[in-house]
Coordinates of C-alpha atoms and ligand atoms in Angstrom, one line a residue:
X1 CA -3.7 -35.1 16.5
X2 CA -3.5 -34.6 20.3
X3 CA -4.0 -31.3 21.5
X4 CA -1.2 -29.9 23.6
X5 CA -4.2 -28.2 25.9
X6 CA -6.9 -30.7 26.4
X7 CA -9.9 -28.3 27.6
X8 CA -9.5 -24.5 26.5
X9 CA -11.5 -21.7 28.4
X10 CA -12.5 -18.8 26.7
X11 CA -13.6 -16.0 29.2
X12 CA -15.2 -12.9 26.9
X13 CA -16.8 -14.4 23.4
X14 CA -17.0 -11.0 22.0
X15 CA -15.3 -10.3 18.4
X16 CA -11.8 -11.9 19.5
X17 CA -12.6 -14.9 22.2
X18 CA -15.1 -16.3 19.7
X19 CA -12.6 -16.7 16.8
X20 CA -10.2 -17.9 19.6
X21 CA -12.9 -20.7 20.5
X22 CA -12.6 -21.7 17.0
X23 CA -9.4 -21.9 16.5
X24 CA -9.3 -24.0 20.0
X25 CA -11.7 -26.2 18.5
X26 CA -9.9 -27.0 15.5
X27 CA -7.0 -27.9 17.3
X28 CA -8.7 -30.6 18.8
X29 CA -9.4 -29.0 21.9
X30 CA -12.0 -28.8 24.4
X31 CA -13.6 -25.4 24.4
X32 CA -15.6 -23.9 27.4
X33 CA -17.1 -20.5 27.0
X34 CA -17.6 -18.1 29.4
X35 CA -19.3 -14.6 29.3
X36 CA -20.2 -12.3 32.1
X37 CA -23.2 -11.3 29.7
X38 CA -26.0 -13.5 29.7
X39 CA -26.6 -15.2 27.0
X40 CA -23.4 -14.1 25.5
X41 CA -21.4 -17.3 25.6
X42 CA -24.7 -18.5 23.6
X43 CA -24.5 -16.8 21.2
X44 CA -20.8 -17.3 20.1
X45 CA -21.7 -20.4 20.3
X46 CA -24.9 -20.3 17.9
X47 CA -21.9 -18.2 15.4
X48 CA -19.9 -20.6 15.7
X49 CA -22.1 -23.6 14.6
X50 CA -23.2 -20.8 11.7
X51 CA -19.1 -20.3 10.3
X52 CA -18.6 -24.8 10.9
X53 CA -21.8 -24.6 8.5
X54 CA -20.9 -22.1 6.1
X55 CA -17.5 -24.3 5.8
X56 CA -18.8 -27.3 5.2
X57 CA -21.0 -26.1 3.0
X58 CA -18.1 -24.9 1.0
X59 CA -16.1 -28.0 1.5
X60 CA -13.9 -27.2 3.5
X61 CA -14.8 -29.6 6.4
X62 CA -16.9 -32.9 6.4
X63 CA -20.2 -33.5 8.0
X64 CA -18.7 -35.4 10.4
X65 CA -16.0 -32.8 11.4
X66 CA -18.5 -30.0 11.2
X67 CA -20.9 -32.2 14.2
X68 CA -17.3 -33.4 15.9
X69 CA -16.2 -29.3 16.5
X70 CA -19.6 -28.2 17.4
X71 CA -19.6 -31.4 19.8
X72 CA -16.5 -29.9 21.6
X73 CA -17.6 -26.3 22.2
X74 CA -19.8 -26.1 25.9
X75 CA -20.9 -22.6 27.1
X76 CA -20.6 -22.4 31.3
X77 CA -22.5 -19.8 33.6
X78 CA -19.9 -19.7 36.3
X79 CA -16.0 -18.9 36.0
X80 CA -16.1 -21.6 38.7
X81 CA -16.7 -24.3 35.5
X82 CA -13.4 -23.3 34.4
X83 CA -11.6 -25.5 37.1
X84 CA -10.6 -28.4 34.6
X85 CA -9.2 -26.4 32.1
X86 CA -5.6 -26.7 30.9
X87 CA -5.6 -23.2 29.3
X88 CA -7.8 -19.9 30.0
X89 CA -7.3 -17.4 27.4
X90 CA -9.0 -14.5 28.4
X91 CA -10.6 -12.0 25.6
X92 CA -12.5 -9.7 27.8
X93 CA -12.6 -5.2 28.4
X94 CA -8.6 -3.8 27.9
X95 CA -8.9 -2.5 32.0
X96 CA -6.0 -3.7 34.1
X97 CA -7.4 -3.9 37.1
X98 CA -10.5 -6.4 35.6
X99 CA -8.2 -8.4 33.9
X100 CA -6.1 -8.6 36.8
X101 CA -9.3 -9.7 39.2
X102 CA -10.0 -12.7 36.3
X103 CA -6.6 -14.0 36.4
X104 CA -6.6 -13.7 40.4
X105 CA -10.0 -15.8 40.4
X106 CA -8.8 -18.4 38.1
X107 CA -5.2 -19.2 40.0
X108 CA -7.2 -19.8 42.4
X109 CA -9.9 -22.3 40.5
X110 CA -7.5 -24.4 38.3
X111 CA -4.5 -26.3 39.0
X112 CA -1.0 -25.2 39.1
X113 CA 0.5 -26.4 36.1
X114 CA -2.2 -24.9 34.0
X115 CA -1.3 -21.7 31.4
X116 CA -3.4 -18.3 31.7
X117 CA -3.0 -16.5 28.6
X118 CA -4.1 -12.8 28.2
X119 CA -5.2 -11.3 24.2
X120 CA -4.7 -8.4 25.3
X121 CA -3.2 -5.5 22.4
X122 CA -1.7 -3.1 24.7
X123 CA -1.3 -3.7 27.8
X124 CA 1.6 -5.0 29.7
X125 CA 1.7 -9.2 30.3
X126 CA 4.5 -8.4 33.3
X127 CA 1.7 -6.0 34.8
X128 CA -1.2 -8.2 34.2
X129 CA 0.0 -11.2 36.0
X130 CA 2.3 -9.3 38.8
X131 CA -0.4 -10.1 41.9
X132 CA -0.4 -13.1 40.7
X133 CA 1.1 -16.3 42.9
X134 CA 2.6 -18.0 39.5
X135 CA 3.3 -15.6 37.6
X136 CA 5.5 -17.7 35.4
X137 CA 1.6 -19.1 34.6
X138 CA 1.3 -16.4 32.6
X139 CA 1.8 -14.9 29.0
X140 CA 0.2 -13.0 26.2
X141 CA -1.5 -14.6 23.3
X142 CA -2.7 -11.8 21.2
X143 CA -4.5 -12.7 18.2
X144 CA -5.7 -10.0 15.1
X145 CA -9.1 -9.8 14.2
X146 CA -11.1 -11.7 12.5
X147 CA -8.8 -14.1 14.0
X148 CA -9.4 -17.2 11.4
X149 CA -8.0 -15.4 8.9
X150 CA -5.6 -13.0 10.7
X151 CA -3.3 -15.8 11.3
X152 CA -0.5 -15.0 12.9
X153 CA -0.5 -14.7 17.2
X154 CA 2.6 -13.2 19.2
X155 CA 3.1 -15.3 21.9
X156 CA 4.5 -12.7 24.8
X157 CA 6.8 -13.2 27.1
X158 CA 6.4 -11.4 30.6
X159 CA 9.1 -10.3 33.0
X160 CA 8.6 -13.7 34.9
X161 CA 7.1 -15.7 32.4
X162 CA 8.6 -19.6 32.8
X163 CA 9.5 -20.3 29.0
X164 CA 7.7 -23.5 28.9
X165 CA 4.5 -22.0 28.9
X166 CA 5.8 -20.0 25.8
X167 CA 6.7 -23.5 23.9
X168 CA 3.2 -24.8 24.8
X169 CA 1.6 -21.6 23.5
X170 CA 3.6 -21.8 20.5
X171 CA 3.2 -25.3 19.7
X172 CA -0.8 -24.8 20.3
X173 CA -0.8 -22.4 17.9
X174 CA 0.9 -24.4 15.2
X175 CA -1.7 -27.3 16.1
X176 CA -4.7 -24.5 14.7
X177 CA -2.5 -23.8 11.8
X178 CA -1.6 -20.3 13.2
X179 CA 2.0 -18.9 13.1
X180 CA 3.4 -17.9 16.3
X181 CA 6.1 -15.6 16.8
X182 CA 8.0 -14.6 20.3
X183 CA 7.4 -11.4 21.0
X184 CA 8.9 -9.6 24.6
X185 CA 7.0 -8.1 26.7
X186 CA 7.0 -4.2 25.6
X187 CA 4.7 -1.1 23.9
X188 CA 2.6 -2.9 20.7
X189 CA 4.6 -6.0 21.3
X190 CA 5.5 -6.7 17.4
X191 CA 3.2 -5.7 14.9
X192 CA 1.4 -2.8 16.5
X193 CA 4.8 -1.4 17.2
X194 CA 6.3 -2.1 14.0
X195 CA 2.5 -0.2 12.3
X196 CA 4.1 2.9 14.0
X197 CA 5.4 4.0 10.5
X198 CA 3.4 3.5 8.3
X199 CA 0.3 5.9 9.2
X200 CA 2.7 8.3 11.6
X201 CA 4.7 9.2 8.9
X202 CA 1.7 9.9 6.2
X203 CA 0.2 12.0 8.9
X204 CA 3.5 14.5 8.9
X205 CA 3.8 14.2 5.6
X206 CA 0.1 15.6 4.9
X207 CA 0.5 18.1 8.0
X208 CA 3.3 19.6 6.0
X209 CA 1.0 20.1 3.0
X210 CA 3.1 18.2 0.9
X211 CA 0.3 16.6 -0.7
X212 CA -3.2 15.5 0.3
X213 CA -4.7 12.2 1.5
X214 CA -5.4 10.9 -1.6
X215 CA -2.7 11.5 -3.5
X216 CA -0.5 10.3 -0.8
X217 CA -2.2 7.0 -0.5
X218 CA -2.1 6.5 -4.4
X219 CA 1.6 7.0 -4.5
X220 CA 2.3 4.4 -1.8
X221 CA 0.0 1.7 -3.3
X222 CA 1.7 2.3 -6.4
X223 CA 5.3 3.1 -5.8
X224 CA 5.8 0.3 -2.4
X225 CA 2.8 -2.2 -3.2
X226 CA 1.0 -1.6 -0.1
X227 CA -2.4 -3.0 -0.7
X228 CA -4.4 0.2 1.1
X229 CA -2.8 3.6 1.3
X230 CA -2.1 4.8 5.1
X231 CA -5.4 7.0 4.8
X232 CA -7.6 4.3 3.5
X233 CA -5.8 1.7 6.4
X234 CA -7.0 4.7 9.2
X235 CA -10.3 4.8 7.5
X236 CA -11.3 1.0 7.8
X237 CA -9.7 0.9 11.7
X238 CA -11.3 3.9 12.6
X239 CA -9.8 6.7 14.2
X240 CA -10.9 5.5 17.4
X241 CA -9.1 2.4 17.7
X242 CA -5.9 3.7 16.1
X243 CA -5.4 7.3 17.7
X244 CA -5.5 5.8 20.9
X245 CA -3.1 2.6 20.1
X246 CA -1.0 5.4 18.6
X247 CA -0.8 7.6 22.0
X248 CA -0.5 4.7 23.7
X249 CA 2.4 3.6 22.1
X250 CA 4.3 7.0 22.4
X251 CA 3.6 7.4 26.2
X252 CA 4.5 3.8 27.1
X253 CA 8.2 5.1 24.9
X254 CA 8.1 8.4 27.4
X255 CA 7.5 10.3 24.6
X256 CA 9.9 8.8 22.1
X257 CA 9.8 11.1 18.9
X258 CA 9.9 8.0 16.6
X259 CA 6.1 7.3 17.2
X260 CA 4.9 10.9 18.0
X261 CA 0.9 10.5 17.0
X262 CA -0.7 13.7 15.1
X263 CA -2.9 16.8 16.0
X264 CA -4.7 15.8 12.5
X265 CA -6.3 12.4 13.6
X266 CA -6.7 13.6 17.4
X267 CA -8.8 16.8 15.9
X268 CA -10.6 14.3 14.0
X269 CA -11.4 11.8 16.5
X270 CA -12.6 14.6 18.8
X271 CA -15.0 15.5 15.9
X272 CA -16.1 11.9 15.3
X273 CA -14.7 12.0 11.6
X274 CA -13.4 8.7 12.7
X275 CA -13.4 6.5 9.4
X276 CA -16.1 4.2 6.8
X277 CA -17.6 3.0 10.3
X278 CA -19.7 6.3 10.2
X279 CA -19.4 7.1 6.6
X280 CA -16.7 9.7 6.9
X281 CA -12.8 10.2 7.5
X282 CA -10.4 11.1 5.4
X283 CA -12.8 9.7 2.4
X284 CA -16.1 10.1 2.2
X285 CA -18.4 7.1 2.3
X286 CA -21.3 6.3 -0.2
X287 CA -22.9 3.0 1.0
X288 CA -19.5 2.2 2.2
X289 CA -17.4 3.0 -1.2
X290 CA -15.1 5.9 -1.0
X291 CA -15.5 9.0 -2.7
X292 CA -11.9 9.2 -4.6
X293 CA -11.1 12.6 -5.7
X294 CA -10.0 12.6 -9.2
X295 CA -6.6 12.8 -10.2
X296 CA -5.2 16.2 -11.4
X297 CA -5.1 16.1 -15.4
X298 CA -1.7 15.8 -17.5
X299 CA -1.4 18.9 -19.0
X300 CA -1.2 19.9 -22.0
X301 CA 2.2 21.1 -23.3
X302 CA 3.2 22.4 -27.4
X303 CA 6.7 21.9 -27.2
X304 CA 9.1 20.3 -24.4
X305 CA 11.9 22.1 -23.2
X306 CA 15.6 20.4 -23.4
X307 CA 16.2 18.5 -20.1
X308 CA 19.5 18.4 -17.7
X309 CA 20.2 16.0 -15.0
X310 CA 22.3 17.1 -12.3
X311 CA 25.1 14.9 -11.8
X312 CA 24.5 14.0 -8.0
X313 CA 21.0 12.5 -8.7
X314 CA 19.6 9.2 -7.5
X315 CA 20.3 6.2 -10.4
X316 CA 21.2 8.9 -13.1
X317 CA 22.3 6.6 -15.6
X318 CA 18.4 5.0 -14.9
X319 CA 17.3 8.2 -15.1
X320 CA 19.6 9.4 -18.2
X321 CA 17.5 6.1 -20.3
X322 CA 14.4 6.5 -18.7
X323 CA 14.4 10.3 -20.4
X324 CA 15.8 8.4 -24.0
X325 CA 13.1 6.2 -23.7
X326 CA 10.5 8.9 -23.2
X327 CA 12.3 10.9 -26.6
X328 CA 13.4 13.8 -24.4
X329 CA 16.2 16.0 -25.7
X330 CA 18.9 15.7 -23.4
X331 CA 21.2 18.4 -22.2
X332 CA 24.9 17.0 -21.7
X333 CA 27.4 19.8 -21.1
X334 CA 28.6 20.4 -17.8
X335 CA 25.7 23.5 -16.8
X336 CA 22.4 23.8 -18.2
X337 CA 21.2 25.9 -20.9
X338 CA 19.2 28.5 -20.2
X339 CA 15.9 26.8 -21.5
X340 CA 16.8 23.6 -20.4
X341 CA 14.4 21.5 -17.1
X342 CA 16.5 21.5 -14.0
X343 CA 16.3 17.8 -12.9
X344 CA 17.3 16.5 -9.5
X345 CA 16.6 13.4 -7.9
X346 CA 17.1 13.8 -3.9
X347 CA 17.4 11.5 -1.6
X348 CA 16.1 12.5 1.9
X349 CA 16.9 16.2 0.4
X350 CA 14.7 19.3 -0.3
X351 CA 14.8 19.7 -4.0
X352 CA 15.1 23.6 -2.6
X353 CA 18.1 23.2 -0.8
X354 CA 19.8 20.6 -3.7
X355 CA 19.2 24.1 -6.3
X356 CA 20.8 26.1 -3.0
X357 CA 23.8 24.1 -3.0
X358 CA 24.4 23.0 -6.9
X359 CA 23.3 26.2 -7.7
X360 CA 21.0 25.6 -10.1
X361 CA 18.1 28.0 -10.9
X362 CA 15.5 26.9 -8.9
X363 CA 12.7 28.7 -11.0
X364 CA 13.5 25.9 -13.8
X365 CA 14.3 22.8 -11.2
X366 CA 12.1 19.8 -10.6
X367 CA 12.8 17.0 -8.3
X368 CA 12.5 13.3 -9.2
X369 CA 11.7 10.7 -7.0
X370 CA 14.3 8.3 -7.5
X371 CA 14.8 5.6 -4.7
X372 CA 13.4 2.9 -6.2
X373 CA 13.9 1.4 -10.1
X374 CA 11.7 3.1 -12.5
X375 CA 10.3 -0.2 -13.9
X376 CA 9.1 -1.3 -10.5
X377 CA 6.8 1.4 -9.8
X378 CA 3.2 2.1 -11.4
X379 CA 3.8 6.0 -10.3
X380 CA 6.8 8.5 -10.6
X381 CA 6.5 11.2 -8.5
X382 CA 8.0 15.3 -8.9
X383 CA 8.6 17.5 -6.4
X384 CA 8.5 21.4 -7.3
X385 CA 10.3 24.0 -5.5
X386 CA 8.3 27.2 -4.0
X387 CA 10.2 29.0 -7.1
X388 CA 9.4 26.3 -9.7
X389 CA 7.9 28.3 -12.8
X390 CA 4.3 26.8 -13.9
X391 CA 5.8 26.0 -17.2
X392 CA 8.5 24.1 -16.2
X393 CA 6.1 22.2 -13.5
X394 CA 3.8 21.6 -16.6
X395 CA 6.4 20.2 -18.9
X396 CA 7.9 17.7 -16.2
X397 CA 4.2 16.2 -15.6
X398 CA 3.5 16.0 -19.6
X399 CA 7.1 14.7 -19.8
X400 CA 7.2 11.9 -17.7
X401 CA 3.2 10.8 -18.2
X402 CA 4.0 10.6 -21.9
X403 CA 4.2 6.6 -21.6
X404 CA 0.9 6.4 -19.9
X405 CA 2.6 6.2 -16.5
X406 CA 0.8 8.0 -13.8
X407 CA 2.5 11.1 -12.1
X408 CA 2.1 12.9 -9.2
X409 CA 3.7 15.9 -8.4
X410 CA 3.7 17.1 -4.5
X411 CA 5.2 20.0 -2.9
X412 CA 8.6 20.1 -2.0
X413 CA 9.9 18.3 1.3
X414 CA 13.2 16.5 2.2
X415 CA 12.0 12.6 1.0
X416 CA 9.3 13.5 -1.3
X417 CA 6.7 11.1 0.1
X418 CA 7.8 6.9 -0.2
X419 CA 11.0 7.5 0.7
X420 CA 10.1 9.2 4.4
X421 CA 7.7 6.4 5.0
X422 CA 9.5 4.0 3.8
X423 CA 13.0 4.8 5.7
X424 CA 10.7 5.6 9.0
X425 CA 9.5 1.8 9.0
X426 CA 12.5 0.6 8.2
X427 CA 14.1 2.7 10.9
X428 CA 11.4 1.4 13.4
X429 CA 11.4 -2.4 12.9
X430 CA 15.6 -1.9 12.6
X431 CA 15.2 -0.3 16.4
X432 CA 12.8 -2.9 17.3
X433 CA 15.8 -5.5 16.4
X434 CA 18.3 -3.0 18.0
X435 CA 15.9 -3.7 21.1
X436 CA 15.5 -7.5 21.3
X437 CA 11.3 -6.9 20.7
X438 CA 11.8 -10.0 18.9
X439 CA 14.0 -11.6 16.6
X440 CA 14.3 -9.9 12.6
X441 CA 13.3 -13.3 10.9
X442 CA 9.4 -12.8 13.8
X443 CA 9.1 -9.4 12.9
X444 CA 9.4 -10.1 9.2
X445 CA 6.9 -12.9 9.8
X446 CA 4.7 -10.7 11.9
X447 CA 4.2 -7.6 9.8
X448 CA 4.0 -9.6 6.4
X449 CA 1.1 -11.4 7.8
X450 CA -0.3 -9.2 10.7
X451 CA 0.4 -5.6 8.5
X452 CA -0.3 -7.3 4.9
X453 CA 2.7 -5.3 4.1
X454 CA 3.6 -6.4 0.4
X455 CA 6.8 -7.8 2.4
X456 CA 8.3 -7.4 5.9
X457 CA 10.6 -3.5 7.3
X458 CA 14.1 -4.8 6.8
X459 CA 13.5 -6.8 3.5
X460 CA 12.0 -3.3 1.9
X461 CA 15.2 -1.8 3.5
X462 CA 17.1 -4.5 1.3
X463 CA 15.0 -3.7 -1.8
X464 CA 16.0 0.0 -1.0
X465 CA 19.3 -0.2 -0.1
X466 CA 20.5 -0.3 3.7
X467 CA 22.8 2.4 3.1
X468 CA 20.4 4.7 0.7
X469 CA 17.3 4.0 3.8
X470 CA 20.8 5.8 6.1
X471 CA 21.1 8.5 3.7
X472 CA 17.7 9.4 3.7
X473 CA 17.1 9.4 7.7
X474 CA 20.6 11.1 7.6
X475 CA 19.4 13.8 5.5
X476 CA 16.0 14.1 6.7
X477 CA 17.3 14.5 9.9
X478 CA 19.4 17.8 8.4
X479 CA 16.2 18.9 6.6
X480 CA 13.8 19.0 9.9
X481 CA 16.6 18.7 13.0
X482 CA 13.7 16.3 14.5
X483 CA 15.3 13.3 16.2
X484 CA 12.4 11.5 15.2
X485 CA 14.8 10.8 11.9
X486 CA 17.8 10.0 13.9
X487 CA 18.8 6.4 12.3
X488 CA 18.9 3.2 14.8
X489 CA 22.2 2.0 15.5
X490 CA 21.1 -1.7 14.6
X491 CA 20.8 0.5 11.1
X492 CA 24.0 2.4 11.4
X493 CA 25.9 -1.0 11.9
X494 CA 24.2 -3.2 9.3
X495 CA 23.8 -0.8 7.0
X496 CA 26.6 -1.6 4.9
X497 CA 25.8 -5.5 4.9
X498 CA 21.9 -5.7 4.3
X499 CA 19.2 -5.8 6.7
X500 CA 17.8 -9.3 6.6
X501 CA 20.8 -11.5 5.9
X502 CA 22.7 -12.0 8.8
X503 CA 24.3 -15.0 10.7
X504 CA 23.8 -13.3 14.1
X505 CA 20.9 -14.6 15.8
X506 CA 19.3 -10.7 16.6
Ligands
LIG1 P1 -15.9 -7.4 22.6 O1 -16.5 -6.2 23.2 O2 -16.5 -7.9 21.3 O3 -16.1 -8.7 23.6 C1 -15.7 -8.6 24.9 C2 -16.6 -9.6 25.7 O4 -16.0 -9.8 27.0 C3 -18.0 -9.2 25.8 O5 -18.9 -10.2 25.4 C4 -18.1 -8.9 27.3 O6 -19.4 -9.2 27.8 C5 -17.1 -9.8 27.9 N1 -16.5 -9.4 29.2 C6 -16.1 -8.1 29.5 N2 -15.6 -8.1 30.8 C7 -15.7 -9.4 31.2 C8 -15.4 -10.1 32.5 N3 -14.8 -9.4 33.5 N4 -15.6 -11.4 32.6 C9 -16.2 -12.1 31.6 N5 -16.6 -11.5 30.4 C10 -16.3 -10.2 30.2 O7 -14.3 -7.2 22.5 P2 -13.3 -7.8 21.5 O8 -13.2 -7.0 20.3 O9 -13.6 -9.3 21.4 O10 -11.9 -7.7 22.3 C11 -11.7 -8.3 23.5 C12 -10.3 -8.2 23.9 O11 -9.4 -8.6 22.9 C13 -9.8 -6.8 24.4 O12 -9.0 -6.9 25.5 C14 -8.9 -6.3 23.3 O13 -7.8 -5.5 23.6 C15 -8.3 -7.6 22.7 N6 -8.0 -7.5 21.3 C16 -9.0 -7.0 20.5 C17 -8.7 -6.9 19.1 C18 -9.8 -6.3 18.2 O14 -9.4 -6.0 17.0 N7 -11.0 -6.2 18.6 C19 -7.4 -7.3 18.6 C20 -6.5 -7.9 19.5 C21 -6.9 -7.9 20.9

């Protein structure tokens, strides 16, 4: 195979411009390294000839190829060395003002036709390459780390980006058996915008004491699929790489209330609680394994009261079976006896204000969580109210754990706890699409792979239900009055169609 760049710089061999070389490598490329550390470019190579080793060891490449890739990687002491290049990619310190001095000094160096390529996470491509001569030269190329196995790249476009640097980009990364997607040039580009969500919307949920950390992250592992809860994701970052992407990301929006960042993680950054790096964050770290709290015991409970569903909740007739199935006695008549469980099942509601409203005692009323199907989930989750008797709390948890099935019961808030994460990404990749960031089918592709998200923000808006994720944000937004929760209008309009399914190109 003939690679579309025939020599590759890489200026920076840190973490990122290391894995870069690599890739560059395997392409077919070849790779000149450049560091302004001495001895640095050395030593990415040295780690380099180490992972070749460690693959052919296990197979994965010949003896041949292993001597062939190492054969094509040359370390250079002078950005001067970088003149033959077809392709720079630069993986140095996120300043501005150095990464504008590199790309300055190598326009001048290497000949016109040849692509600069920034990594850079968060800054803008349009900026970086605007005292630049050819600025259509240049584009973003940002990789995740560890980049071998991180494989996805957003190939960005900049203000005056020519799109055949793009298509070359693209194509190169196909050749090292990455998957591109097109990204435009604003905030997080694709998947650090589209993370927004995720950890935002934990953080408000925990600020409101609606339930702790770990409870919070066991109910989205177990209710979505998501393979680390939002608190164990912030703990393995570290606070100090994601506080800062997440203020970043909300000033570059002028203060946009969709990606507001919290005062919990910016306490705890200030007081160096920033995650398993240093043995504490939200967990605490023994030789790097958390400390999980346990889980509250099911209590104990004699005798079960009779149980009444109200006739507005979520899947009721799912619900109606899912009570048959666990042999409670079930209330039918039109009101609820006076020793019977209130049950509700919200969506985007307070279980407070659904007793206000239906009035239903609230000292006997229990909320179910209800958005998704029952026999999907590994976790049901209950809501009291602030007048929720202790009995009645205790016979809802022994109820519904009496098939072995875990429950969790948080405090009352409009959304419980999946459903206002859930409908905020959903909300954010729909506005990302409302905006053009990049095309639905990229930021599917993007977050699946560059999120590990157990599948990408409009197909979990399909699983939910376009027009249940409005209903939620729709509610929420009466619950709180914080426009954070106001619902895209790429949501509003496609709501009633489905999210990913569409003939339209954005
Ligand atoms: P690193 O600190 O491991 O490596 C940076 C390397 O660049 C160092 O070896 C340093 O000596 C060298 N360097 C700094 N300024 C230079 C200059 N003016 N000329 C030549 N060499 C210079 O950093 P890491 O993690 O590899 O990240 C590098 C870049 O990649 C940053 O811009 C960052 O935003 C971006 N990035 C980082 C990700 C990550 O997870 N670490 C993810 C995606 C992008």
């Amino acid at each position: 195979m003939q690679p579309i760049f025939q020599t590759v710089g890489i200026v920076g061999t840190g973490a990122m411009g290391r894995g870069i070389a690599q890739m560059a490598a395997q392409a077919g490329s070849s790779v000149l390294l450049f560091d302004m550390q001495p001895g640095a470019a050395d030593s990415a190579r040295l780690a380099l000839a180490d992972t070749w080793q460690k693959l052919s060891v296990k197979g994965k490449l010949t003896p041949q190829e292993q001597v062939d890739l190492l054969a094509r990687v040359s370390c250079v002491d002078a950005l001067s060395a970088l003149a033959p290049c077809h392709l720079v990619i630069e993986a140095i310190v996120e300043k501005i003002e150095v990464k504008q001095r590199l790309f300055s000094d190598l326009e001048a160096l290497l000949p016109s036709q040849a692509v600069l390529a920034t990594n850079t996470s968060s800054l803008s491509v349009t900026a970086i390459s605007a005292a630049l001569k050819r600025p259509g030269q240049l584009a973003g190329f940002h990789f995740f780390n560890p980049v071998p196995l991180m494989r996805v790249v957003e190939v960005i476009a900049g203000l005056k980006t020519d799109a055949t640097v793009c298509q070359q980009l693209t194509e190169f990364a196909r050749q090292f058996g990455h998957t591109p997607v097109s990204a435009q040039d604003t905030p997080g580009f694709i998947v650090n915008h589209a993370g927004r969500g995720y950890g935002t919307e934990a953080l408000r949920v925990v600020s409101e004491r609606v339930a702790d950390f770990a409870t919070i992250d066991r109910i989205l592992k177990d209710q979505m699929g998501f393979r680390l809860g939002p608190f164990e994701l912030m703990d393995l970052t570290a606070l100090d790489v994601s506080h800062p992407v997440m203020e970043s990301i909300y000033r570059q929006y002028y203060d946009e209330p969709r990606y507001r960042p919290s005062v919990i993680t910016a306490q705890r950054l200030a007081g160096g609680v920033v995650g398993k790096k240093v043995g504490e964050g939200f967990y605490v770290y023994d030789n790097g394994v958390a400390r999980i709290p346990a889980e509250p015991s099911v209590p104990t409970v004699a005798t079960l009261p009779p149980v009444w569903v109200s006739p507005k909740a979520a899947r009721r007739p799912e619900l109606y079976q899912l009570l048959k199935d666990l042999g409670a006695h079930i209330e039918t008549a039109a009101q609820p006896s006076n020793l019977a469980l209130i049950l509700v099942a919200p969506l985007g509601l307070d279980v407070t204000t659904l007793a206000a409203v239906e009035r239903l005692d609230p000292t006997r009323t229990i909320g179910i969580d209800m958005m998704l199907d029952d026999a999907s989930t590994k976790r049901r989750v209950l809501a009291t109210n602030p007048a929720t008797r202790p009995d009645m709390r205790d016979a809802a948890h022994a109820l519904f754990a009496k098939d072995g099935k875990a429950v969790s019961m948080v405090r009352d808030s409009g959304g419980f706890v999946t459903q206002r994460v859930v409908a905020t990404i959903v909300n954010i990749a729909a506005d990302m699409c409302q905006q053009g960031v990049c095309s639905p089918k990229d930021l599917e592709v993007a977050v699946t792979l560059g999120l590990g998200y157990p599948m990408g923000p409009l197909a979990m808006g399909d699983r939910i239900g376009p027009t249940n994720v409005l209903e939620i944000l729709f509610n929420m937004q009466t619950v709180y009055g914080d426009p954070r929760y106001r619902p895209s209008p790429w949501l509003r309009r496609r709501g009633a169609l489905g999210l990913s399914l569409m003939h339209e190109e954005d």
